[in-house]
Amino acid sequence: MRIDKTTSQQAELLKQMKTADTERAQEQQSHERAEKPSGARESVEISSRAQEMKSARDALEAQPDVRAEKVEQVKSRIEQGTYQVNGSQIAEKIIRDSLFNFMA
């Protein structure tokens, strides 16, 4: 890659722009701090929907990642040679999950 005068000038300009953006952000933060009364307290309200979502997430996280009994059943069927894979069902589930994730 050849570095010429134009490339150096562009790099310097980008550096100056970044510095200006950083200074502007710092200045805005200091203005916001100055506007707040010193004794003011901030408060946050959590909606009932958010609380429900947190409860659901906590319940989900409490569940084990692996269902041991299901793993043992599949492992046993594989060892016995009776485990069969249905490609159509797998493809259908992949498509359904993809559509669900796309719509979410």
PDB file of C-alpha atoms in Angstrom, residues 71-84:
ATOM      1  CA  VAL A  71     -30.405 -37.424  26.946  1.00  0.00           C
ATOM      2  CA  GLU A  72     -30.328 -40.884  28.496  1.00  0.00           C
ATOM      3  CA  GLN A  73     -33.259 -42.055  26.334  1.00  0.00           C
ATOM      4  CA  VAL A  74     -31.606 -40.883  23.143  1.00  0.00           C
ATOM      5  CA  LYS A  75     -28.234 -42.276  24.172  1.00  0.00           C
ATOM      6  CA  SER A  76     -29.833 -45.646  24.882  1.00  0.00           C
ATOM      7  CA  ARG A  77     -31.671 -45.696  21.544  1.00  0.00           C
ATOM      8  CA  ILE A  78     -28.450 -44.834  19.697  1.00  0.00           C
ATOM      9  CA  GLU A  79     -26.577 -47.657  21.445  1.00  0.00           C
ATOM     10  CA  GLN A  80     -29.394 -50.104  20.594  1.00  0.00           C
ATOM     11  CA  GLY A  81     -29.463 -48.911  16.983  1.00  0.00           C
ATOM     12  CA  THR A  82     -33.128 -47.930  17.170  1.00  0.00           C
ATOM     13  CA  TYR A  83     -32.682 -44.147  16.985  1.00  0.00           C
ATOM     14  CA  GLN A  84     -33.954 -42.788  13.685  1.00  0.00           C
TER      15      GLN A  84
END
